[in-house]
Tab-separated table of C-alpha atoms and ligand atoms in Angstrom:
chain	number	residue	atom	x	y	z
C	230	MET	CA	103.011	-32.789	39.329
C	231	ALA	CA	102.755	-36.456	38.963
C	232	LEU	CA	103.142	-38.737	42.031
C	233	LYS	CA	106.299	-40.685	42.099
C	234	LEU	CA	106.698	-43.800	44.298
C	235	PHE	CA	109.415	-46.122	45.189
C	236	ASN	CA	108.260	-49.357	43.801
C	237	ILE	CA	109.900	-52.309	45.625
C	238	LEU	CA	109.112	-54.624	42.656
C	239	SER	CA	111.446	-52.280	40.492
C	240	ARG	CA	113.551	-51.079	43.304
C	241	SER	CA	113.031	-47.724	41.839
C	242	ILE	CA	111.195	-44.518	41.892
C	243	GLN	CA	108.528	-44.775	39.129
C	244	LYS	CA	105.581	-42.619	38.239
C	245	PHE	CA	102.302	-43.705	39.865
C	246	ALA	CA	99.993	-44.865	36.947
C	247	PRO	CA	96.911	-46.699	37.901
C	248	LEU	CA	95.821	-49.569	35.899
C	249	ASP	CA	92.339	-48.100	35.435
C	250	ALA	CA	92.406	-46.785	31.683
C	251	THR	CA	90.824	-43.479	32.980
C	252	GLY	CA	93.636	-43.221	35.511
C	253	LYS	CA	91.102	-42.404	38.301
C	254	LYS	CA	90.465	-45.552	40.235
C	255	VAL	CA	92.809	-47.035	42.391
C	256	GLY	CA	92.827	-50.346	44.357
C	257	MET	CA	94.926	-50.533	47.369
C	258	TYR	CA	95.370	-53.618	49.706
C	259	CYS	CA	97.396	-53.247	53.190
C	260	CYS	CA	97.966	-56.169	55.138
C	261	GLY	CA	95.856	-55.797	58.365
C	262	PRO	CA	96.327	-56.835	61.948
C	263	THR	CA	96.464	-60.307	63.519
C	264	VAL	CA	93.966	-59.933	66.035
C	265	TYR	CA	95.654	-61.680	69.031
C	266	ASP	CA	96.611	-58.662	71.068
C	267	PHE	CA	96.431	-54.924	71.064
C	268	ALA	CA	98.412	-53.491	68.037
C	269	HIS	CA	101.601	-51.821	69.058
C	270	ILE	CA	103.006	-48.701	67.993
C	271	GLY	CA	105.257	-50.333	65.393
C	272	ASN	CA	102.036	-51.801	63.900
C	273	TRP	CA	100.579	-48.368	64.034
C	274	ARG	CA	103.395	-46.766	62.158
C	275	THR	CA	102.168	-49.448	59.199
C	276	PHE	CA	98.510	-48.031	59.466
C	277	VAL	CA	99.178	-44.366	59.560
C	278	PHE	CA	101.392	-44.714	56.590
C	279	ALA	CA	98.696	-46.574	54.600
C	280	ASP	CA	96.132	-43.862	55.771
C	281	LEU	CA	98.713	-41.097	54.381
C	282	VAL	CA	98.769	-43.085	51.020
C	283	ARG	CA	95.327	-43.239	50.773
C	284	ARG	CA	94.429	-39.812	51.675
C	285	TYR	CA	97.053	-38.425	49.468
C	286	LEU	CA	95.539	-40.480	46.464
C	287	GLU	CA	92.155	-39.122	47.303
C	288	PHE	CA	93.852	-35.534	47.425
C	289	LYS	CA	95.077	-36.123	44.020
C	290	GLY	CA	91.754	-36.961	42.616
C	291	HIS	CA	91.617	-40.848	42.735
C	292	ALA	CA	88.709	-42.852	43.714
C	293	VAL	CA	90.669	-45.271	46.114
C	294	THR	CA	89.268	-48.688	47.078
C	295	HIS	CA	91.172	-49.242	50.321
C	296	VAL	CA	91.091	-52.936	51.562
C	297	MET	CA	92.682	-54.167	54.915
C	298	ASN	CA	92.362	-57.631	56.006
C	299	ILE	CA	91.744	-59.022	59.480
C	300	THR	CA	93.999	-62.152	60.232
C	301	ASP	CA	91.449	-63.942	62.634
C	302	VAL	CA	93.047	-67.369	62.207
C	303	GLU	CA	96.543	-68.429	62.664
C	304	ASP	CA	98.896	-70.229	65.069
C	305	LYS	CA	99.302	-67.526	67.626
C	306	ILE	CA	95.687	-67.026	67.833
C	307	ILE	CA	94.862	-70.752	68.080
C	308	LYS	CA	97.511	-70.922	70.811
C	309	ARG	CA	95.782	-68.087	72.768
C	310	VAL	CA	92.209	-69.193	72.154
C	311	ARG	CA	93.555	-72.629	73.700
C	312	GLU	CA	95.060	-70.973	76.763
C	313	THR	CA	92.165	-68.585	77.427
C	314	ARG	CA	89.348	-71.266	76.905
C	315	THR	CA	87.375	-69.167	74.704
C	316	SER	CA	85.876	-69.445	71.272
C	317	LEU	CA	87.826	-68.052	68.459
C	318	ARG	CA	85.400	-65.509	67.393
C	319	GLU	CA	84.765	-64.317	71.048
C	320	PHE	CA	88.742	-63.937	71.426
C	321	THR	CA	89.451	-62.362	68.194
C	322	GLY	CA	86.205	-60.072	68.352
C	323	LYS	CA	87.763	-58.475	71.324
C	324	TYR	CA	90.930	-57.397	69.628
C	325	GLU	CA	89.218	-56.677	66.391
C	326	THR	CA	87.015	-53.897	68.195
C	327	ALA	CA	90.016	-52.666	70.090
C	328	PHE	CA	91.917	-52.078	66.785
C	329	PHE	CA	89.034	-50.201	65.174
C	330	ALA	CA	88.753	-48.077	68.026
C	331	ASP	CA	92.563	-47.341	67.972
C	332	LEU	CA	92.438	-46.675	64.217
C	333	LYS	CA	89.921	-44.106	65.010
C	334	THR	CA	91.773	-42.556	67.882
C	335	LEU	CA	94.484	-42.066	65.137
C	336	ASN	CA	92.141	-40.535	63.035
C	337	CYS	CA	92.877	-43.176	60.083
C	338	LEU	CA	90.095	-43.308	57.653
C	339	GLY	CA	88.516	-46.720	57.754
C	340	PRO	CA	89.229	-48.828	54.902
C	341	HIS	CA	86.227	-49.520	52.655
C	342	HIS	CA	86.695	-53.428	53.105
C	343	THR	CA	87.914	-55.203	55.977
C	344	PRO	CA	87.498	-58.800	55.134
C	345	ARG	CA	88.243	-61.319	57.664
C	346	ALA	CA	90.032	-64.712	56.879
C	347	THR	CA	87.371	-66.718	58.588
C	348	GLY	CA	84.750	-65.133	56.419
C	349	HIS	CA	86.721	-66.238	53.143
C	350	ILE	CA	87.408	-69.903	53.698
C	351	ALA	CA	85.514	-70.709	50.422
C	352	GLU	CA	87.501	-68.185	48.181
C	353	ILE	CA	90.802	-69.739	50.008
C	354	ILE	CA	89.877	-73.075	49.115
C	355	ALA	CA	89.085	-72.370	45.546
C	356	LEU	CA	92.443	-70.626	45.057
C	357	ILE	CA	94.267	-73.539	46.337
C	358	GLU	CA	92.524	-75.907	44.045
C	359	LYS	CA	93.623	-73.727	41.241
C	360	LEU	CA	97.164	-74.034	42.496
C	361	VAL	CA	96.697	-78.005	42.793
C	362	ALA	CA	95.175	-78.008	39.362
C	363	ARG	CA	98.390	-76.059	38.011
C	364	GLY	CA	100.538	-78.495	39.650
C	365	ILE	CA	102.005	-75.776	41.734
C	366	ALA	CA	100.722	-77.046	44.969
C	367	TYR	CA	100.493	-80.578	46.500
C	368	GLN	CA	99.100	-82.421	49.333
C	369	ALA	CA	101.709	-83.966	51.628
C	370	ALA	CA	101.693	-86.952	53.729
C	371	ASP	CA	100.600	-85.032	56.672
C	372	GLY	CA	97.274	-83.897	54.775
C	373	SER	CA	98.384	-80.449	54.634
C	374	VAL	CA	98.735	-78.555	51.316
C	375	TYR	CA	102.141	-76.925	50.130
C	376	PHE	CA	102.991	-74.428	47.677
C	377	SER	CA	105.820	-75.878	45.704
C	378	ILE	CA	108.350	-73.163	45.034
C	379	GLY	CA	110.334	-75.626	42.822
C	380	LYS	CA	107.466	-76.041	40.495
C	381	TYR	CA	106.371	-72.436	40.424
C	382	ARG	CA	109.990	-71.463	39.402
C	383	GLY	CA	109.907	-74.471	36.958
C	384	CYS	CA	107.039	-72.678	35.125
C	385	GLY	CA	109.357	-69.694	34.412
C	386	CYS	CA	108.019	-67.549	37.437
C	387	THR	CA	110.602	-65.768	39.730
C	388	TYR	CA	110.150	-66.158	43.437
C	389	GLY	CA	111.990	-63.503	45.176
C	390	ARG	CA	110.504	-60.422	43.229
C	391	LEU	CA	110.826	-58.005	46.406
C	392	LEU	CA	114.172	-59.189	47.491
C	393	LYS	CA	117.194	-61.214	46.202
C	394	LEU	CA	116.850	-64.679	47.705
C	395	ASN	CA	119.423	-67.364	48.277
C	396	PHE	CA	117.543	-70.430	48.108
C	397	ASP	CA	120.020	-72.551	50.235
C	398	GLU	CA	119.456	-70.386	53.101
C	399	LEU	CA	115.561	-69.903	52.758
C	400	ARG	CA	113.644	-70.943	55.782
C	401	PRO	CA	116.424	-72.907	57.642
C	402	ASP	CA	114.584	-72.759	60.871
C	403	GLU	CA	111.748	-74.530	59.296
C	404	ARG	CA	113.790	-77.817	58.324
C	405	THR	CA	113.741	-78.722	62.028
C	406	ARG	CA	110.082	-77.960	62.881
C	407	SER	CA	108.347	-81.437	63.135
C	408	ASP	CA	105.097	-80.364	61.166
C	409	GLU	CA	106.907	-79.413	58.337
C	410	TYR	CA	108.673	-82.512	57.613
C	411	ALA	CA	106.340	-83.779	55.288
C	412	LYS	CA	107.236	-81.122	52.646
C	413	GLU	CA	109.020	-82.002	49.603
C	414	SER	CA	111.347	-79.000	49.937
C	415	ALA	CA	112.129	-77.237	52.963
C	416	THR	CA	111.371	-73.715	51.177
C	417	ASP	CA	107.640	-74.844	50.493
C	418	PHE	CA	104.969	-73.172	52.573
C	419	ALA	CA	101.595	-74.236	53.758
C	420	LEU	CA	98.642	-73.182	52.070
C	421	TRP	CA	96.169	-75.505	53.787
C	422	LYS	CA	97.306	-76.724	57.344
C	423	ALA	CA	95.701	-80.346	58.317
C	424	ARG	CA	93.881	-80.205	61.598
C	425	VAL	CA	95.781	-81.247	64.619
C	426	PRO	CA	94.621	-81.964	68.109
C	427	GLU	CA	95.760	-78.741	69.215
C	428	ASP	CA	93.796	-76.696	66.906
C	429	GLY	CA	90.555	-77.627	69.198
C	430	ASP	CA	87.588	-76.378	67.469
C	431	VAL	CA	89.263	-74.322	64.831
C	432	PHE	CA	88.965	-76.165	61.659
C	433	TRP	CA	86.954	-76.153	58.472
C	434	PRO	CA	86.051	-78.899	55.977
C	435	SER	CA	87.967	-79.003	52.727
C	436	PRO	CA	88.799	-81.241	49.762
C	437	TRP	CA	91.971	-82.141	51.527
C	438	GLY	CA	90.412	-82.849	54.923
C	439	GLU	CA	89.542	-80.819	58.064
C	440	GLY	CA	92.009	-77.870	58.590
C	441	ARG	CA	92.594	-74.327	58.346
C	442	PRO	CA	94.202	-72.043	55.905
C	443	GLY	CA	97.763	-70.732	56.220
C	444	TRP	CA	98.291	-67.133	56.800
C	445	HIS	CA	99.691	-66.120	53.329
C	446	ILE	CA	97.028	-67.495	51.110
C	447	GLU	CA	94.573	-65.452	53.232
C	448	CYS	CA	95.822	-62.076	51.764
C	449	SER	CA	95.815	-63.472	48.242
C	450	ALA	CA	92.490	-64.837	48.361
C	451	MET	CA	90.827	-61.571	49.907
C	452	SER	CA	92.685	-58.982	48.014
C	453	MET	CA	92.013	-60.516	44.670
C	454	LYS	CA	88.240	-61.323	45.630
C	455	VAL	CA	87.693	-57.251	46.416
C	456	LEU	CA	90.152	-55.655	43.822
C	457	GLY	CA	90.287	-58.306	41.119
C	458	GLU	CA	93.268	-60.356	39.967
C	459	SER	CA	95.494	-57.324	39.181
C	460	PHE	CA	95.568	-54.126	41.347
C	461	ASP	CA	97.372	-51.093	41.856
C	462	LEU	CA	99.023	-50.878	45.351
C	463	HIS	CA	99.976	-53.354	48.007
C	464	LEU	CA	101.264	-51.968	51.314
C	465	GLY	CA	102.468	-53.559	54.458
C	466	GLY	CA	105.201	-53.416	57.105
C	467	GLU	CA	108.832	-54.182	56.134
C	468	ASP	CA	108.764	-57.087	58.178
C	469	LEU	CA	106.372	-58.579	55.864
C	470	LYS	CA	108.622	-58.347	52.767
C	471	PHE	CA	109.644	-62.038	53.269
C	472	PRO	CA	108.182	-64.603	53.403
C	473	HIS	CA	104.547	-63.174	53.501
C	474	HIS	CA	104.706	-60.790	50.561
C	475	GLU	CA	106.790	-63.015	48.502
C	476	ASP	CA	104.259	-65.795	48.960
C	477	GLU	CA	101.618	-63.726	48.248
C	478	ILE	CA	102.995	-62.911	44.935
C	479	ALA	CA	103.856	-66.415	44.159
C	480	GLN	CA	100.307	-67.895	45.248
C	481	SER	CA	98.291	-65.114	43.207
C	482	GLU	CA	100.572	-64.939	39.986
C	483	GLY	CA	100.831	-68.942	40.231
C	484	ALA	CA	96.986	-69.189	40.298
C	485	THR	CA	95.987	-66.461	37.642
C	486	GLY	CA	98.996	-66.081	35.379
C	487	LYS	CA	98.568	-62.370	35.670
C	488	PRO	CA	100.610	-59.750	37.466
C	489	PHE	CA	99.224	-59.251	41.114
C	490	ALA	CA	100.030	-56.028	42.594
C	491	LYS	CA	101.726	-53.190	40.361
C	492	TYR	CA	103.228	-51.210	43.032
C	493	TRP	CA	104.729	-52.549	46.417
C	494	LEU	CA	105.258	-50.127	49.182
C	495	HIS	CA	106.483	-51.171	52.548
C	496	GLY	CA	106.626	-49.126	55.650
C	497	ALA	CA	110.011	-49.192	57.553
C	498	PHE	CA	110.638	-50.414	60.995
C	499	LEU	CA	110.270	-48.466	64.124
C	500	LEU	CA	112.525	-48.504	67.037
C	501	VAL	CA	111.483	-47.152	70.426
C	502	GLU	CA	113.930	-44.961	72.462
C	503	GLY	CA	116.695	-46.222	69.973
C	504	LYS	CA	116.033	-49.959	70.505
C	505	LYS	CA	113.880	-52.690	69.015
C	506	MET	CA	110.658	-53.055	70.829
C	507	SER	CA	110.521	-55.550	73.472
C	508	LYS	CA	108.602	-56.210	76.393
C	509	SER	CA	111.633	-56.980	78.623
C	510	LEU	CA	113.356	-53.729	77.546
C	511	GLY	CA	110.113	-51.825	78.902
C	512	ASN	CA	110.009	-49.983	75.418
C	513	PHE	CA	106.894	-51.928	74.209
C	514	PHE	CA	103.899	-49.661	73.630
C	515	THR	CA	100.461	-50.463	72.429
C	516	LEU	CA	98.668	-47.283	71.538
C	517	ARG	CA	96.543	-47.510	74.716
C	518	ASP	CA	99.744	-47.520	76.847
C	519	LEU	CA	100.705	-44.132	75.149
C	520	LEU	CA	97.179	-42.926	75.966
C	521	ALA	CA	97.341	-43.945	79.627
C	522	LYS	CA	100.694	-41.713	79.506
C	523	GLY	CA	98.524	-38.767	78.893
C	524	PHE	CA	99.356	-38.508	75.059
C	525	THR	CA	96.613	-38.166	72.630
C	526	GLY	CA	96.006	-39.959	69.485
C	527	ARG	CA	96.605	-36.772	67.400
C	528	GLU	CA	100.116	-36.287	69.067
C	529	ILE	CA	100.857	-39.920	68.335
C	530	ARG	CA	99.659	-39.647	64.539
C	531	TYR	CA	101.737	-36.526	64.358
C	532	LEU	CA	104.889	-38.118	65.458
C	533	LEU	CA	104.263	-41.043	63.405
C	534	LEU	CA	103.818	-38.797	60.158
C	535	THR	CA	107.025	-36.863	60.677
C	536	ALA	CA	109.217	-39.401	59.141
C	537	HIS	CA	109.699	-40.503	55.688
C	538	TYR	CA	107.939	-43.874	55.466
C	539	ARG	CA	111.026	-45.660	54.085
C	540	GLU	CA	113.236	-44.430	56.781
C	541	THR	CA	113.515	-46.393	60.198
C	542	PHE	CA	112.012	-44.326	62.688
C	543	ASN	CA	113.083	-43.891	66.260
C	544	PHE	CA	110.001	-43.254	68.374
C	545	THR	CA	110.632	-41.610	71.700
C	546	LEU	CA	108.334	-40.216	74.571
C	547	GLU	CA	110.525	-37.058	74.124
C	548	GLY	CA	109.321	-37.204	70.386
C	549	LEU	CA	105.843	-36.979	71.511
C	550	GLN	CA	106.462	-33.858	73.714
C	551	GLY	CA	107.888	-32.256	70.574
C	552	ALA	CA	104.728	-33.220	68.821
C	553	ARG	CA	102.708	-31.518	71.480
C	554	ALA	CA	104.731	-28.302	71.024
C	555	ALA	CA	104.487	-28.581	67.261
C	556	LEU	CA	100.509	-29.226	67.104
C	557	ALA	CA	100.441	-26.081	69.594
C	558	ARG	CA	102.292	-23.898	67.240
C	559	ILE	CA	99.731	-25.077	64.420
C	560	ASP	CA	96.820	-24.755	66.662
C	561	GLU	CA	97.781	-21.271	67.939
C	562	CYS	CA	98.263	-20.040	64.171
C	563	ILE	CA	94.835	-21.583	63.061
C	564	GLY	CA	93.097	-20.091	65.889
C	565	LYS	CA	94.498	-16.706	65.175
C	566	LEU	CA	93.640	-17.069	61.743
C	567	ARG	CA	89.859	-18.095	62.442
C	568	GLU	CA	89.644	-15.008	64.876
C	569	LEU	CA	91.124	-12.768	62.126
C	570	ALA	CA	88.610	-14.250	59.572
C	571	GLY	CA	85.716	-13.684	61.794
C	572	ALA	CA	84.477	-17.235	61.339
C	573	PRO	CA	85.390	-19.385	64.328
C	574	GLY	CA	85.448	-23.002	63.697
C	575	THR	CA	84.680	-22.479	60.010
C	576	ALA	CA	86.604	-22.518	56.598
C	577	PRO	CA	85.186	-21.365	53.373
C	578	ALA	CA	83.565	-23.505	51.242
C	579	ARG	CA	85.587	-25.094	48.398
C	580	PRO	CA	84.368	-24.532	44.832
C	581	LYS	CA	82.091	-27.146	43.698
C	582	GLY	CA	83.628	-30.312	41.622
C	583	GLN	CA	87.240	-29.222	42.345
C	584	THR	CA	89.732	-31.530	43.763
C	585	GLY	CA	93.579	-31.454	43.512
C	586	PRO	CA	96.212	-29.045	43.047
C	587	GLU	CA	93.842	-27.144	40.648
C	588	LEU	CA	91.869	-25.865	43.815
C	589	ALA	CA	94.809	-24.467	45.282
C	590	GLU	CA	95.501	-22.171	42.080
C	591	THR	CA	91.502	-21.195	42.027
C	592	VAL	CA	91.249	-20.428	45.897
C	593	LEU	CA	94.794	-19.071	46.600
C	594	GLY	CA	95.310	-17.363	43.277
C	595	ALA	CA	99.123	-18.131	42.981
C	596	PRO	CA	101.028	-21.096	42.029
C	597	THR	CA	103.707	-20.665	44.639
C	598	ASP	CA	101.377	-21.353	47.810
C	599	LEU	CA	100.991	-23.823	50.555
C	600	VAL	CA	99.021	-26.456	48.742
C	601	THR	CA	101.147	-26.271	45.780
C	602	HIS	CA	104.364	-26.648	47.586
C	603	PHE	CA	102.966	-29.282	50.007
C	604	SER	CA	101.719	-31.318	46.956
C	605	ASN	CA	105.040	-31.173	45.083
C	606	ALA	CA	106.828	-32.526	48.321
C	607	LEU	CA	104.416	-35.468	48.754
C	608	ASP	CA	104.561	-36.165	44.992
C	609	GLU	CA	108.415	-37.059	45.683
C	610	ASP	CA	107.742	-40.593	46.952
C	611	LEU	CA	105.455	-39.025	49.783
C	612	ASN	CA	108.432	-36.946	51.148
C	613	ILE	CA	106.485	-35.955	54.496
C	614	SER	CA	109.314	-34.245	56.299
C	615	ALA	CA	109.770	-31.741	53.336
C	616	ALA	CA	105.844	-31.287	53.359
C	617	TRP	CA	105.975	-30.559	57.112
C	618	ALA	CA	108.807	-28.037	56.389
C	619	VAL	CA	106.473	-26.326	53.899
C	620	VAL	CA	103.765	-26.353	56.615
C	621	PHE	CA	105.954	-24.694	59.395
C	622	GLU	CA	107.364	-22.191	56.830
C	623	TRP	CA	103.906	-21.048	55.970
C	624	ILE	CA	102.882	-20.516	59.736
C	625	ARG	CA	106.091	-18.605	60.278
C	626	GLU	CA	105.249	-16.366	57.587
C	627	LEU	CA	101.739	-15.931	58.638
C	628	ASN	CA	102.641	-15.277	62.429
C	629	ARG	CA	104.955	-12.633	61.067
C	630	ARG	CA	102.259	-10.885	58.931
C	631	MET	CA	99.725	-11.110	61.827
C	632	ALA	CA	102.359	-9.632	63.987
C	633	GLU	CA	102.551	-6.699	61.845
C	634	ASN	CA	98.969	-6.390	61.167
C	635	SER	CA	99.256	-7.064	57.438
C	636	LEU	CA	96.892	-9.860	57.025
C	637	SER	CA	93.577	-9.167	56.049
C	638	ALA	CA	90.323	-11.049	56.772
C	639	ALA	CA	90.294	-12.351	53.330
C	640	ASP	CA	93.845	-13.358	53.322
C	641	ALA	CA	93.043	-15.065	56.691
C	642	LEU	CA	90.060	-17.015	54.763
C	643	THR	CA	92.206	-17.833	52.031
C	644	ALA	CA	94.761	-19.265	54.426
C	645	LEU	CA	92.270	-21.419	56.249
C	646	ALA	CA	90.911	-22.856	53.229
C	647	ALA	CA	94.375	-23.967	52.063
C	648	TRP	CA	95.077	-25.517	55.483
C	649	ASP	CA	91.597	-27.227	55.337
C	650	LYS	CA	92.751	-28.727	52.103
C	651	ILE	CA	96.326	-29.978	53.230
C	652	ASP	CA	94.881	-31.221	56.458
C	653	SER	CA	92.646	-33.525	54.278
C	654	VAL	CA	95.887	-35.368	54.033
C	655	LEU	CA	97.569	-34.682	57.262
C	656	GLY	CA	94.467	-35.683	59.350
C	657	MET	CA	95.316	-33.377	62.217
C	658	GLY	CA	91.991	-32.025	62.553
C	659	ALA	CA	91.233	-29.468	65.115
C	660	PRO	CA	92.365	-30.173	68.775
C	661	ALA	CA	89.824	-31.918	70.754
C	662	GLU	CA	88.153	-29.241	73.093
C	663	VAL	CA	87.184	-32.233	75.340
C	664	GLU	CA	90.833	-33.513	75.744
C	665	ALA	CA	90.736	-31.980	79.235
C	666	PRO	CA	90.020	-34.710	81.824
C	667	ALA	CA	86.914	-34.288	83.934
C	668	GLU	CA	88.713	-33.113	86.982
C	669	ILE	CA	90.367	-30.339	84.838
C	670	ALA	CA	87.141	-29.084	83.211
C	671	ALA	CA	85.564	-28.887	86.543
C	672	LEU	CA	88.375	-26.798	87.997
C	673	LEU	CA	88.019	-24.557	84.905
C	674	GLU	CA	84.259	-24.170	85.699
C	675	ALA	CA	85.065	-23.255	89.414
C	676	ARG	CA	87.574	-20.847	88.393
C	677	GLN	CA	84.879	-19.169	86.083
C	678	ALA	CA	82.370	-19.305	88.830
C	679	ALA	CA	84.829	-17.688	91.331
C	680	ARG	CA	85.677	-14.957	88.644
C	681	ASN	CA	81.901	-14.369	88.219
C	682	ALA	CA	81.548	-13.969	91.846
C	683	ARG	CA	84.727	-11.418	91.776
C	684	ASP	CA	86.512	-13.903	94.123
C	685	PHE	CA	89.974	-13.186	92.211
C	686	LYS	CA	91.952	-14.645	95.087
C	687	LYS	CA	90.274	-17.976	94.568
C	688	SER	CA	90.129	-17.831	90.809
C	689	ASP	CA	93.977	-17.123	90.819
C	690	ALA	CA	94.391	-20.009	93.220
C	691	ILE	CA	92.543	-22.415	90.820
C	692	ARG	CA	94.763	-20.968	87.871
C	693	ASP	CA	97.712	-21.875	89.972
C	694	GLU	CA	96.344	-25.453	90.573
C	695	LEU	CA	95.570	-25.849	86.887
C	696	LYS	CA	99.012	-24.836	85.927
C	697	ALA	CA	100.633	-27.212	88.281
C	698	LYS	CA	98.538	-29.907	86.905
C	699	GLY	CA	99.878	-28.850	83.429
C	700	TRP	CA	97.018	-26.733	82.012
C	701	ALA	CA	96.997	-23.092	81.061
C	702	ILE	CA	93.878	-20.853	80.763
C	703	GLU	CA	93.653	-18.558	77.815
C	704	ASP	CA	90.807	-16.097	78.013
C	705	THR	CA	89.420	-15.459	74.437
C	706	SER	CA	86.417	-13.604	73.087
C	707	ASN	CA	84.621	-16.778	73.111
C	708	GLY	CA	85.428	-17.455	76.752
C	709	PRO	CA	88.123	-19.498	78.735
C	710	LYS	CA	89.958	-22.087	76.939
C	711	LEU	CA	92.381	-24.690	78.222
C	712	LYS	CA	95.617	-25.500	76.863
C	713	ARG	CA	98.156	-28.149	77.607
C	714	ILE	CA	101.456	-26.479	78.952
X	52	ZN	ZN1	99.042	-59.984	54.030
């Protein structure tokens, strides 16, 4: 089946057809983090969604080039640099490092390119020069360079491609902002911001004097530099639809005269405990806050991946408990399959050179199998909840067959290969054996020592202590294993 996606540009479900004539290569850009703080769980929803898109395209046999920018210069960053009396690089470097560590914790594949805005000032200036040369951008009395939406529309271009806009109501708040007075129209936005004393050391020379780039132009310059003037997919959070993404389209198409991204996908909002996240409500979580509560990156990834990306998602701590239970069901089944297959920790090698749904038919023999059903679900605009339903139905069926001893070692191997294949998309991986904290691991060792010494009273006491701390011991043929209760 072909992948269909809801393209915000057309506001309709469309068959995904890459620009590449062979249909293989896909260029994908996702707006990255603004590195002025730790990313919160709402941000992570977007990045896990982007990871799903990339993984699924690869599963379908595409060669994806995944680009994610790092916004390392903008208003909030400059404010914090000033407040903390650090250098720009020192300040943003800390949060950039944290971001990539968090990305790994959530088992997101690293994008192939992660350009920083400050590393692309020359490209940004060149793009603004093009817009000025085409008469779509102008330098105002305050020294800043603005994009003229009026001129852009005058060329027959549409501003408001992702959503319908009422121009009288556009950016009303900006009318009163003193630094925006110089604009010819309230709807115009800054491409280059002239240096002001509050910028401190954060400025670059340009044909329009010292200053720094606006946020929107960064993404146009960096996406087109890596992926070309026209590329396949542009992703981001729903909150970026306007003005950021509208401005990206206007700047890019205004400069090149060519279509910018072919498909636009937005990850919907995330609520926490039913409300918009806010520090004052106590429902504002960074990934680190959730890890400190004892949840794992794997559980958080699972929960973020349970809802369709276009639905507002209510993220709750109870939901994370549910994620733990769901993963335990999967792990238990996969563990039993491995034991039955007689190959702990391994899955059979995939036939060479095979990718995509064909693999399912080769390895699994029948078209009505896990991989095909899973893929059919995701082909429908990445319907992940339907895909999970397929997974849990498969687990139910396997558990039933294992309970009645009607599953052979070969069946188990086949099932493991299927799981391996779909997990290349889900990215759940295996439960980390090292997830138990040092204190818990030490107790397990002490319990083992007591058992070896045949001191069963002590070993039982340790088992109870572990239980009280939320851990169960499972004695397997490969020795004792710890399991979260
Ligand atoms: Zn962007």
